[in-house]
Amino acid sequence: MIKLVKGFKDILPEEAGLWQHVEMLVRELLEDFGFAELRIPILEQTELFARSIGTSTDIVEKEMYTFIDRSGESLTLRPEATASVVRAYIEHRLYAKNPVRKLYTIGPMFRRERPQKGRYRQFYQINAEVFGLHDPRADAELILLLMTFMGRLELSGIVLHINSLGCPACRPRFKDALKSFLTGRSEQLCSDCLRRRDKNPLRIFDCKVPACKETMQDAPSILEHLCNTCQSHFEIVKTSLDRFQMPYQVNPRLVRGLDYYTRTTFEVLAETLGAQDAVAGGGRYDGLVKALGGPDQPGIGFAIGIDRLMALLAGRAQDFEKRPHIFIAAIGEQAQNIAFQWVQDLRRQRVRAEMDFENRSLKSQMRRADKLGVTYALIVGDRELDDGAAVLRNMTTKEQEKVSLQNVVTLVANRIRAEQSIH
Ligand code: ATP
Ligand code: MG
């Protein structure tokens, strides 16, 4: 038997209802905050990711699914969405009428990481990007949007970490301070971090090797190296969050895995997830649009990992499974014929109706109704046809009532609609 590729997974019908619910909630919320959907392709030119994410990041160094197309072009399955959204913003001149654009996209990402709990090679993200706003209140607003979403999902045990990564004016000074701190600490770093020390020392904060983590405990703090502009930007982000009573922790070691971030960065962590505890992350990337050939417009965004959200929501999937509302047990040819019509009519009224075409015994059809978990079964056989009334059975209370054949569709549809509006 041919099986799934390692690190990939199927989302089964039992889980799909919850996925749809989460996506519907986030779409609603994003659109209330002024975002419009942008659908981007899964393949891009490799160059796009190398230039935006940064050549000395883990993603670009070792995690991308890259291949040479038959035309000789190097293509890559997108490992994240921001690069593509920025490309589209530039390519379609989405800034032309008004540089302020709020865009969101939902879909799969691909990274060839070591598969483990909460870490897949194809995973799903909800991505939001805001272009054209320098104001720190835009950062706060985006964080509030993210946390409002978490709140609507009624997630507990999640914390918000924020930091500032400075800007091209102040970060080099911090890099130097970090480099001199790391000089003479070679034995306390893993081989990857030794390489990072020269090229990209900030990335060492992100290393998961215990020895490196330990070393970095005493490292200098970026927050003490911010220039005045970055400092006041960060202050306003914090006071804006305070104003809306949004709790957060300032974490000077939060650097994030992509090179393009400037100033505000943030991450949402869930302690119950274990080692892979980041549910969402994001930050400001003021130089990226320009670096990719666009106008000098700032950007800020976040990505939510849907797979990890689902792990937090485990157990709630069955509430969102779309079971049929009613099963029609029809015995005999004539009854089957009528039931076939009812099923189509009910579905047109948005009632999820099912029947069997096998014309089996009443007992076995009722067993099937039970298995489907329907709220109602409608029974119709020769006797009911003679009577002019079918039997509607409430599967929970076991109560039965007669329903005139003429009124079946209207009555059942009204009944189910009424129940849905109660729940
Ligand atoms: P991590 O530190 O867990 O590797 P990251 O910093 O690489 O996360 P981002 O690139 O910021 O993650 O992506 C945002 C979110 O996407 C993460 O917070 C996480 O929920 C999710 N995510 C990232 N990589 C994976 C993966 N391989 N499998 C499942 N979810 C992932
Ligand atoms: Mg990662």
PDB file of N, CA, C and O in Angstrom, residues 143-214:
ATOM      1  N   ILE A 143      -1.915  43.118  16.760  1.00  0.00           N
ATOM      2  CA  ILE A 143      -1.773  42.184  17.884  1.00  0.00           C
ATOM      3  C   ILE A 143      -3.130  41.972  18.550  1.00  0.00           C
ATOM      4  O   ILE A 143      -3.506  40.848  18.894  1.00  0.00           O
ATOM      5  N   LEU A 144      -3.892  43.075  18.695  1.00  0.00           N
ATOM      6  CA  LEU A 144      -5.220  42.958  19.303  1.00  0.00           C
ATOM      7  C   LEU A 144      -6.140  42.086  18.457  1.00  0.00           C
ATOM      8  O   LEU A 144      -6.906  41.276  18.982  1.00  0.00           O
ATOM      9  N   LEU A 145      -6.033  42.221  17.144  1.00  0.00           N
ATOM     10  CA  LEU A 145      -6.821  41.378  16.244  1.00  0.00           C
ATOM     11  C   LEU A 145      -6.478  39.906  16.473  1.00  0.00           C
ATOM     12  O   LEU A 145      -7.363  39.054  16.633  1.00  0.00           O
ATOM     13  N   LEU A 146      -5.187  39.625  16.526  1.00  0.00           N
ATOM     14  CA  LEU A 146      -4.736  38.248  16.741  1.00  0.00           C
ATOM     15  C   LEU A 146      -5.270  37.695  18.066  1.00  0.00           C
ATOM     16  O   LEU A 146      -5.797  36.573  18.123  1.00  0.00           O
ATOM     17  N   MET A 147      -5.175  38.511  19.117  1.00  0.00           N
ATOM     18  CA  MET A 147      -5.603  38.035  20.427  1.00  0.00           C
ATOM     19  C   MET A 147      -7.126  37.948  20.531  1.00  0.00           C
ATOM     20  O   MET A 147      -7.654  37.109  21.261  1.00  0.00           O
ATOM     21  N   THR A 148      -7.829  38.805  19.799  1.00  0.00           N
ATOM     22  CA  THR A 148      -9.292  38.710  19.776  1.00  0.00           C
ATOM     23  C   THR A 148      -9.704  37.374  19.169  1.00  0.00           C
ATOM     24  O   THR A 148     -10.628  36.706  19.637  1.00  0.00           O
ATOM     25  N   PHE A 149      -8.992  36.989  18.129  1.00  0.00           N
ATOM     26  CA  PHE A 149      -9.273  35.700  17.493  1.00  0.00           C
ATOM     27  C   PHE A 149      -9.046  34.554  18.482  1.00  0.00           C
ATOM     28  O   PHE A 149      -9.886  33.664  18.630  1.00  0.00           O
ATOM     29  N   MET A 150      -7.917  34.597  19.186  1.00  0.00           N
ATOM     30  CA  MET A 150      -7.628  33.569  20.186  1.00  0.00           C
ATOM     31  C   MET A 150      -8.745  33.537  21.245  1.00  0.00           C
ATOM     32  O   MET A 150      -9.157  32.483  21.695  1.00  0.00           O
ATOM     33  N   GLY A 151      -9.211  34.728  21.603  1.00  0.00           N
ATOM     34  CA  GLY A 151     -10.282  34.832  22.589  1.00  0.00           C
ATOM     35  C   GLY A 151     -11.579  34.218  22.081  1.00  0.00           C
ATOM     36  O   GLY A 151     -12.270  33.508  22.811  1.00  0.00           O
ATOM     37  N   ARG A 152     -11.885  34.465  20.822  1.00  0.00           N
ATOM     38  CA  ARG A 152     -13.132  33.912  20.269  1.00  0.00           C
ATOM     39  C   ARG A 152     -13.098  32.398  20.210  1.00  0.00           C
ATOM     40  O   ARG A 152     -14.122  31.737  20.228  1.00  0.00           O
ATOM     41  N   LEU A 153     -11.896  31.853  20.116  1.00  0.00           N
ATOM     42  CA  LEU A 153     -11.766  30.387  20.112  1.00  0.00           C
ATOM     43  C   LEU A 153     -11.782  29.828  21.533  1.00  0.00           C
ATOM     44  O   LEU A 153     -11.704  28.621  21.735  1.00  0.00           O
ATOM     45  N   GLU A 154     -11.871  30.747  22.511  1.00  0.00           N
ATOM     46  CA  GLU A 154     -11.900  30.379  23.928  1.00  0.00           C
ATOM     47  C   GLU A 154     -10.692  29.532  24.326  1.00  0.00           C
ATOM     48  O   GLU A 154     -10.819  28.549  25.049  1.00  0.00           O
ATOM     49  N   LEU A 155      -9.531  29.934  23.810  1.00  0.00           N
ATOM     50  CA  LEU A 155      -8.310  29.213  24.169  1.00  0.00           C
ATOM     51  C   LEU A 155      -7.847  29.693  25.538  1.00  0.00           C
ATOM     52  O   LEU A 155      -7.903  30.873  25.833  1.00  0.00           O
ATOM     53  N   SER A 156      -7.401  28.744  26.350  1.00  0.00           N
ATOM     54  CA  SER A 156      -6.874  29.182  27.636  1.00  0.00           C
ATOM     55  C   SER A 156      -5.386  28.825  27.693  1.00  0.00           C
ATOM     56  O   SER A 156      -4.900  28.023  26.904  1.00  0.00           O
ATOM     57  N   GLY A 157      -4.681  29.418  28.640  1.00  0.00           N
ATOM     58  CA  GLY A 157      -3.261  29.119  28.816  1.00  0.00           C
ATOM     59  C   GLY A 157      -2.382  29.626  27.689  1.00  0.00           C
ATOM     60  O   GLY A 157      -1.360  29.027  27.375  1.00  0.00           O
ATOM     61  N   ILE A 158      -2.781  30.719  27.058  1.00  0.00           N
ATOM     62  CA  ILE A 158      -1.904  31.263  26.026  1.00  0.00           C
ATOM     63  C   ILE A 158      -1.321  32.600  26.482  1.00  0.00           C
ATOM     64  O   ILE A 158      -1.965  33.358  27.201  1.00  0.00           O
ATOM     65  N   VAL A 159      -0.080  32.842  26.089  1.00  0.00           N
ATOM     66  CA  VAL A 159       0.576  34.092  26.472  1.00  0.00           C
ATOM     67  C   VAL A 159       1.119  34.801  25.247  1.00  0.00           C
ATOM     68  O   VAL A 159       1.473  34.173  24.249  1.00  0.00           O
ATOM     69  N   LEU A 160       1.160  36.116  25.363  1.00  0.00           N
ATOM     70  CA  LEU A 160       1.654  36.954  24.278  1.00  0.00           C
ATOM     71  C   LEU A 160       3.027  37.490  24.658  1.00  0.00           C
ATOM     72  O   LEU A 160       3.181  38.088  25.721  1.00  0.00           O
ATOM     73  N   HIS A 161       4.025  37.223  23.821  1.00  0.00           N
ATOM     74  CA  HIS A 161       5.357  37.782  24.025  1.00  0.00           C
ATOM     75  C   HIS A 161       5.595  38.869  22.980  1.00  0.00           C
ATOM     76  O   HIS A 161       5.255  38.677  21.808  1.00  0.00           O
ATOM     77  N   ILE A 162       6.191  39.968  23.401  1.00  0.00           N
ATOM     78  CA  ILE A 162       6.530  41.008  22.429  1.00  0.00           C
ATOM     79  C   ILE A 162       7.979  41.460  22.627  1.00  0.00           C
ATOM     80  O   ILE A 162       8.552  41.308  23.711  1.00  0.00           O
ATOM     81  N   ASN A 163       8.526  41.999  21.560  1.00  0.00           N
ATOM     82  CA  ASN A 163       9.894  42.497  21.616  1.00  0.00           C
ATOM     83  C   ASN A 163      10.071  43.534  20.508  1.00  0.00           C
ATOM     84  O   ASN A 163       9.202  43.691  19.642  1.00  0.00           O
ATOM     85  N   SER A 164      11.199  44.221  20.545  1.00  0.00           N
ATOM     86  CA  SER A 164      11.551  45.072  19.417  1.00  0.00           C
ATOM     87  C   SER A 164      12.920  44.651  18.918  1.00  0.00           C
ATOM     88  O   SER A 164      13.830  44.408  19.709  1.00  0.00           O
ATOM     89  N   LEU A 165      13.043  44.537  17.615  1.00  0.00           N
ATOM     90  CA  LEU A 165      14.326  44.125  17.025  1.00  0.00           C
ATOM     91  C   LEU A 165      15.123  45.308  16.498  1.00  0.00           C
ATOM     92  O   LEU A 165      16.128  45.135  15.814  1.00  0.00           O
ATOM     93  N   GLY A 166      14.644  46.522  16.789  1.00  0.00           N
ATOM     94  CA  GLY A 166      15.375  47.697  16.325  1.00  0.00           C
ATOM     95  C   GLY A 166      15.264  47.887  14.823  1.00  0.00           C
ATOM     96  O   GLY A 166      14.430  47.260  14.165  1.00  0.00           O
ATOM     97  N   CYS A 167      16.095  48.748  14.306  1.00  0.00           N
ATOM     98  CA  CYS A 167      16.041  49.080  12.882  1.00  0.00           C
ATOM     99  C   CYS A 167      17.458  49.094  12.330  1.00  0.00           C
ATOM    100  O   CYS A 167      18.415  48.932  13.085  1.00  0.00           O
ATOM    101  N   PRO A 168      17.635  49.334  11.036  1.00  0.00           N
ATOM    102  CA  PRO A 168      18.995  49.332  10.478  1.00  0.00           C
ATOM    103  C   PRO A 168      19.911  50.375  11.134  1.00  0.00           C
ATOM    104  O   PRO A 168      21.130  50.288  11.013  1.00  0.00           O
ATOM    105  N   ALA A 169      19.320  51.353  11.846  1.00  0.00           N
ATOM    106  CA  ALA A 169      20.169  52.340  12.510  1.00  0.00           C
ATOM    107  C   ALA A 169      20.765  51.793  13.808  1.00  0.00           C
ATOM    108  O   ALA A 169      21.916  52.061  14.126  1.00  0.00           O
ATOM    109  N   CYS A 170      19.965  51.020  14.565  1.00  0.00           N
ATOM    110  CA  CYS A 170      20.468  50.594  15.877  1.00  0.00           C
ATOM    111  C   CYS A 170      20.832  49.114  15.959  1.00  0.00           C
ATOM    112  O   CYS A 170      21.591  48.711  16.835  1.00  0.00           O
ATOM    113  N   ARG A 171      20.314  48.301  15.071  1.00  0.00           N
ATOM    114  CA  ARG A 171      20.604  46.872  15.196  1.00  0.00           C
ATOM    115  C   ARG A 171      22.082  46.511  15.012  1.00  0.00           C
ATOM    116  O   ARG A 171      22.585  45.635  15.721  1.00  0.00           O
ATOM    117  N   PRO A 172      22.789  47.171  14.064  1.00  0.00           N
ATOM    118  CA  PRO A 172      24.203  46.811  13.912  1.00  0.00           C
ATOM    119  C   PRO A 172      24.993  46.962  15.210  1.00  0.00           C
ATOM    120  O   PRO A 172      25.852  46.141  15.511  1.00  0.00           O
ATOM    121  N   ARG A 173      24.650  47.988  15.996  1.00  0.00           N
ATOM    122  CA  ARG A 173      25.356  48.186  17.273  1.00  0.00           C
ATOM    123  C   ARG A 173      25.077  47.012  18.209  1.00  0.00           C
ATOM    124  O   ARG A 173      25.945  46.524  18.913  1.00  0.00           O
ATOM    125  N   PHE A 174      23.848  46.576  18.191  1.00  0.00           N
ATOM    126  CA  PHE A 174      23.517  45.435  19.041  1.00  0.00           C
ATOM    127  C   PHE A 174      24.216  44.162  18.554  1.00  0.00           C
ATOM    128  O   PHE A 174      24.723  43.380  19.351  1.00  0.00           O
ATOM    129  N   LYS A 175      24.265  43.989  17.236  1.00  0.00           N
ATOM    130  CA  LYS A 175      24.956  42.820  16.677  1.00  0.00           C
ATOM    131  C   LYS A 175      26.403  42.776  17.143  1.00  0.00           C
ATOM    132  O   LYS A 175      26.924  41.715  17.505  1.00  0.00           O
ATOM    133  N   ASP A 176      27.042  43.953  17.126  1.00  0.00           N
ATOM    134  CA  ASP A 176      28.438  44.018  17.577  1.00  0.00           C
ATOM    135  C   ASP A 176      28.555  43.627  19.046  1.00  0.00           C
ATOM    136  O   ASP A 176      29.448  42.871  19.432  1.00  0.00           O
ATOM    137  N   ALA A 177      27.623  44.159  19.847  1.00  0.00           N
ATOM    138  CA  ALA A 177      27.654  43.841  21.283  1.00  0.00           C
ATOM    139  C   ALA A 177      27.481  42.341  21.489  1.00  0.00           C
ATOM    140  O   ALA A 177      28.130  41.724  22.333  1.00  0.00           O
ATOM    141  N   LEU A 178      26.607  41.779  20.672  1.00  0.00           N
ATOM    142  CA  LEU A 178      26.332  40.345  20.783  1.00  0.00           C
ATOM    143  C   LEU A 178      27.549  39.527  20.359  1.00  0.00           C
ATOM    144  O   LEU A 178      27.926  38.555  21.018  1.00  0.00           O
ATOM    145  N   LYS A 179      28.172  39.972  19.280  1.00  0.00           N
ATOM    146  CA  LYS A 179      29.360  39.267  18.797  1.00  0.00           C
ATOM    147  C   LYS A 179      30.454  39.277  19.860  1.00  0.00           C
ATOM    148  O   LYS A 179      31.096  38.260  20.113  1.00  0.00           O
ATOM    149  N   SER A 180      30.656  40.433  20.489  1.00  0.00           N
ATOM    150  CA  SER A 180      31.743  40.449  21.479  1.00  0.00           C
ATOM    151  C   SER A 180      31.370  39.620  22.706  1.00  0.00           C
ATOM    152  O   SER A 180      32.236  38.984  23.306  1.00  0.00           O
ATOM    153  N   PHE A 181      30.079  39.577  23.037  1.00  0.00           N
ATOM    154  CA  PHE A 181      29.649  38.685  24.123  1.00  0.00           C
ATOM    155  C   PHE A 181      29.945  37.222  23.774  1.00  0.00           C
ATOM    156  O   PHE A 181      30.372  36.435  24.614  1.00  0.00           O
ATOM    157  N   LEU A 182      29.767  36.886  22.502  1.00  0.00           N
ATOM    158  CA  LEU A 182      29.917  35.480  22.093  1.00  0.00           C
ATOM    159  C   LEU A 182      31.379  35.082  21.842  1.00  0.00           C
ATOM    160  O   LEU A 182      31.697  33.902  21.808  1.00  0.00           O
ATOM    161  N   THR A 183      32.229  36.075  21.677  1.00  0.00           N
ATOM    162  CA  THR A 183      33.656  35.759  21.498  1.00  0.00           C
ATOM    163  C   THR A 183      34.160  35.126  22.798  1.00  0.00           C
ATOM    164  O   THR A 183      33.842  35.603  23.879  1.00  0.00           O
ATOM    165  N   GLY A 184      34.865  34.031  22.662  1.00  0.00           N
ATOM    166  CA  GLY A 184      35.350  33.372  23.866  1.00  0.00           C
ATOM    167  C   GLY A 184      34.328  32.434  24.472  1.00  0.00           C
ATOM    168  O   GLY A 184      34.542  31.831  25.511  1.00  0.00           O
ATOM    169  N   ARG A 185      33.157  32.311  23.825  1.00  0.00           N
ATOM    170  CA  ARG A 185      32.167  31.352  24.316  1.00  0.00           C
ATOM    171  C   ARG A 185      31.938  30.232  23.292  1.00  0.00           C
ATOM    172  O   ARG A 185      30.883  29.609  23.260  1.00  0.00           O
ATOM    173  N   SER A 186      32.933  29.985  22.459  1.00  0.00           N
ATOM    174  CA  SER A 186      32.802  29.006  21.376  1.00  0.00           C
ATOM    175  C   SER A 186      32.422  27.616  21.879  1.00  0.00           C
ATOM    176  O   SER A 186      31.632  26.918  21.247  1.00  0.00           O
ATOM    177  N   GLU A 187      32.961  27.235  23.022  1.00  0.00           N
ATOM    178  CA  GLU A 187      32.685  25.862  23.519  1.00  0.00           C
ATOM    179  C   GLU A 187      31.242  25.722  23.978  1.00  0.00           C
ATOM    180  O   GLU A 187      30.740  24.623  24.116  1.00  0.00           O
ATOM    181  N   GLN A 188      30.597  26.874  24.258  1.00  0.00           N
ATOM    182  CA  GLN A 188      29.232  26.796  24.769  1.00  0.00           C
ATOM    183  C   GLN A 188      28.184  26.876  23.662  1.00  0.00           C
ATOM    184  O   GLN A 188      27.010  27.007  23.944  1.00  0.00           O
ATOM    185  N   LEU A 189      28.624  26.829  22.397  1.00  0.00           N
ATOM    186  CA  LEU A 189      27.674  26.958  21.283  1.00  0.00           C
ATOM    187  C   LEU A 189      27.699  25.721  20.378  1.00  0.00           C
ATOM    188  O   LEU A 189      28.754  25.096  20.217  1.00  0.00           O
ATOM    189  N   CYS A 190      26.560  25.398  19.799  1.00  0.00           N
ATOM    190  CA  CYS A 190      26.509  24.280  18.854  1.00  0.00           C
ATOM    191  C   CYS A 190      27.166  24.711  17.529  1.00  0.00           C
ATOM    192  O   CYS A 190      27.423  25.895  17.314  1.00  0.00           O
ATOM    193  N   SER A 191      27.409  23.752  16.650  1.00  0.00           N
ATOM    194  CA  SER A 191      28.157  24.081  15.425  1.00  0.00           C
ATOM    195  C   SER A 191      27.360  25.052  14.535  1.00  0.00           C
ATOM    196  O   SER A 191      27.938  25.935  13.905  1.00  0.00           O
ATOM    197  N   ASP A 192      26.035  24.900  14.525  1.00  0.00           N
ATOM    198  CA  ASP A 192      25.211  25.837  13.742  1.00  0.00           C
ATOM    199  C   ASP A 192      25.384  27.256  14.261  1.00  0.00           C
ATOM    200  O   ASP A 192      25.539  28.203  13.483  1.00  0.00           O
ATOM    201  N   CYS A 193      25.364  27.390  15.587  1.00  0.00           N
ATOM    202  CA  CYS A 193      25.446  28.733  16.173  1.00  0.00           C
ATOM    203  C   CYS A 193      26.834  29.343  15.981  1.00  0.00           C
ATOM    204  O   CYS A 193      26.960  30.562  15.885  1.00  0.00           O
ATOM    205  N   LEU A 194      27.849  28.489  15.916  1.00  0.00           N
ATOM    206  CA  LEU A 194      29.190  29.011  15.643  1.00  0.00           C
ATOM    207  C   LEU A 194      29.223  29.691  14.289  1.00  0.00           C
ATOM    208  O   LEU A 194      29.823  30.745  14.118  1.00  0.00           O
ATOM    209  N   ARG A 195      28.519  29.076  13.328  1.00  0.00           N
ATOM    210  CA  ARG A 195      28.429  29.684  11.996  1.00  0.00           C
ATOM    211  C   ARG A 195      27.609  30.968  12.060  1.00  0.00           C
ATOM    212  O   ARG A 195      27.939  31.975  11.456  1.00  0.00           O
ATOM    213  N   ARG A 196      26.509  30.891  12.818  1.00  0.00           N
ATOM    214  CA  ARG A 196      25.615  32.051  12.915  1.00  0.00           C
ATOM    215  C   ARG A 196      26.300  33.245  13.566  1.00  0.00           C
ATOM    216  O   ARG A 196      25.954  34.385  13.288  1.00  0.00           O
ATOM    217  N   ARG A 197      27.264  32.948  14.454  1.00  0.00           N
ATOM    218  CA  ARG A 197      27.895  34.014  15.229  1.00  0.00           C
ATOM    219  C   ARG A 197      28.451  35.118  14.328  1.00  0.00           C
ATOM    220  O   ARG A 197      28.307  36.296  14.620  1.00  0.00           O
ATOM    221  N   ASP A 198      29.042  34.727  13.227  1.00  0.00           N
ATOM    222  CA  ASP A 198      29.622  35.737  12.343  1.00  0.00           C
ATOM    223  C   ASP A 198      28.600  36.332  11.394  1.00  0.00           C
ATOM    224  O   ASP A 198      28.531  37.530  11.194  1.00  0.00           O
ATOM    225  N   LYS A 199      27.777  35.434  10.818  1.00  0.00           N
ATOM    226  CA  LYS A 199      26.876  35.904   9.763  1.00  0.00           C
ATOM    227  C   LYS A 199      25.634  36.579  10.329  1.00  0.00           C
ATOM    228  O   LYS A 199      25.175  37.595   9.816  1.00  0.00           O
ATOM    229  N   ASN A 200      25.045  35.963  11.350  1.00  0.00           N
ATOM    230  CA  ASN A 200      23.721  36.377  11.768  1.00  0.00           C
ATOM    231  C   ASN A 200      23.512  36.044  13.246  1.00  0.00           C
ATOM    232  O   ASN A 200      22.704  35.170  13.585  1.00  0.00           O
ATOM    233  N   PRO A 201      24.234  36.747  14.138  1.00  0.00           N
ATOM    234  CA  PRO A 201      24.266  36.330  15.548  1.00  0.00           C
ATOM    235  C   PRO A 201      22.904  36.367  16.249  1.00  0.00           C
ATOM    236  O   PRO A 201      22.685  35.610  17.190  1.00  0.00           O
ATOM    237  N   LEU A 202      21.975  37.209  15.772  1.00  0.00           N
ATOM    238  CA  LEU A 202      20.660  37.259  16.415  1.00  0.00           C
ATOM    239  C   LEU A 202      19.947  35.907  16.376  1.00  0.00           C
ATOM    240  O   LEU A 202      19.162  35.574  17.252  1.00  0.00           O
ATOM    241  N   ARG A 203      20.257  35.142  15.330  1.00  0.00           N
ATOM    242  CA  ARG A 203      19.579  33.874  15.152  1.00  0.00           C
ATOM    243  C   ARG A 203      19.894  32.904  16.281  1.00  0.00           C
ATOM    244  O   ARG A 203      19.175  31.943  16.494  1.00  0.00           O
ATOM    245  N   ILE A 204      20.989  33.153  16.997  1.00  0.00           N
ATOM    246  CA  ILE A 204      21.371  32.241  18.085  1.00  0.00           C
ATOM    247  C   ILE A 204      20.310  32.240  19.194  1.00  0.00           C
ATOM    248  O   ILE A 204      20.084  31.239  19.852  1.00  0.00           O
ATOM    249  N   PHE A 205      19.596  33.359  19.336  1.00  0.00           N
ATOM    250  CA  PHE A 205      18.514  33.414  20.326  1.00  0.00           C
ATOM    251  C   PHE A 205      17.424  32.386  20.029  1.00  0.00           C
ATOM    252  O   PHE A 205      16.684  31.979  20.904  1.00  0.00           O
ATOM    253  N   ASP A 206      17.324  32.004  18.778  1.00  0.00           N
ATOM    254  CA  ASP A 206      16.259  31.112  18.335  1.00  0.00           C
ATOM    255  C   ASP A 206      16.680  29.643  18.392  1.00  0.00           C
ATOM    256  O   ASP A 206      15.873  28.759  18.122  1.00  0.00           O
ATOM    257  N   CYS A 207      17.941  29.370  18.738  1.00  0.00           N
ATOM    258  CA  CYS A 207      18.433  27.989  18.720  1.00  0.00           C
ATOM    259  C   CYS A 207      17.788  27.194  19.855  1.00  0.00           C
ATOM    260  O   CYS A 207      17.613  27.688  20.968  1.00  0.00           O
ATOM    261  N   LYS A 208      17.421  25.945  19.538  1.00  0.00           N
ATOM    262  CA  LYS A 208      16.707  25.142  20.542  1.00  0.00           C
ATOM    263  C   LYS A 208      17.652  24.221  21.325  1.00  0.00           C
ATOM    264  O   LYS A 208      17.231  23.525  22.229  1.00  0.00           O
ATOM    265  N   VAL A 209      18.963  24.244  20.975  1.00  0.00           N
ATOM    266  CA  VAL A 209      19.946  23.411  21.697  1.00  0.00           C
ATOM    267  C   VAL A 209      20.122  23.967  23.123  1.00  0.00           C
ATOM    268  O   VAL A 209      20.374  25.157  23.295  1.00  0.00           O
ATOM    269  N   PRO A 210      19.949  23.097  24.154  1.00  0.00           N
ATOM    270  CA  PRO A 210      19.978  23.567  25.543  1.00  0.00           C
ATOM    271  C   PRO A 210      21.221  24.387  25.893  1.00  0.00           C
ATOM    272  O   PRO A 210      21.105  25.434  26.558  1.00  0.00           O
ATOM    273  N   ALA A 211      22.403  23.956  25.435  1.00  0.00           N
ATOM    274  CA  ALA A 211      23.634  24.683  25.780  1.00  0.00           C
ATOM    275  C   ALA A 211      23.589  26.110  25.235  1.00  0.00           C
ATOM    276  O   ALA A 211      23.988  27.059  25.921  1.00  0.00           O
ATOM    277  N   CYS A 212      23.089  26.256  24.019  1.00  0.00           N
ATOM    278  CA  CYS A 212      23.002  27.587  23.409  1.00  0.00           C
ATOM    279  C   CYS A 212      21.992  28.448  24.164  1.00  0.00           C
ATOM    280  O   CYS A 212      22.236  29.629  24.436  1.00  0.00           O
ATOM    281  N   LYS A 213      20.869  27.831  24.529  1.00  0.00           N
ATOM    282  CA  LYS A 213      19.836  28.564  25.267  1.00  0.00           C
ATOM    283  C   LYS A 213      20.414  29.094  26.580  1.00  0.00           C
ATOM    284  O   LYS A 213      20.189  30.236  26.953  1.00  0.00           O
ATOM    285  N   GLU A 214      21.145  28.218  27.242  1.00  0.00           N
ATOM    286  CA  GLU A 214      21.765  28.557  28.523  1.00  0.00           C
ATOM    287  C   GLU A 214      22.737  29.730  28.355  1.00  0.00           C
ATOM    288  O   GLU A 214      22.704  30.705  29.104  1.00  0.00           O
TER     289      GLU A 214
END
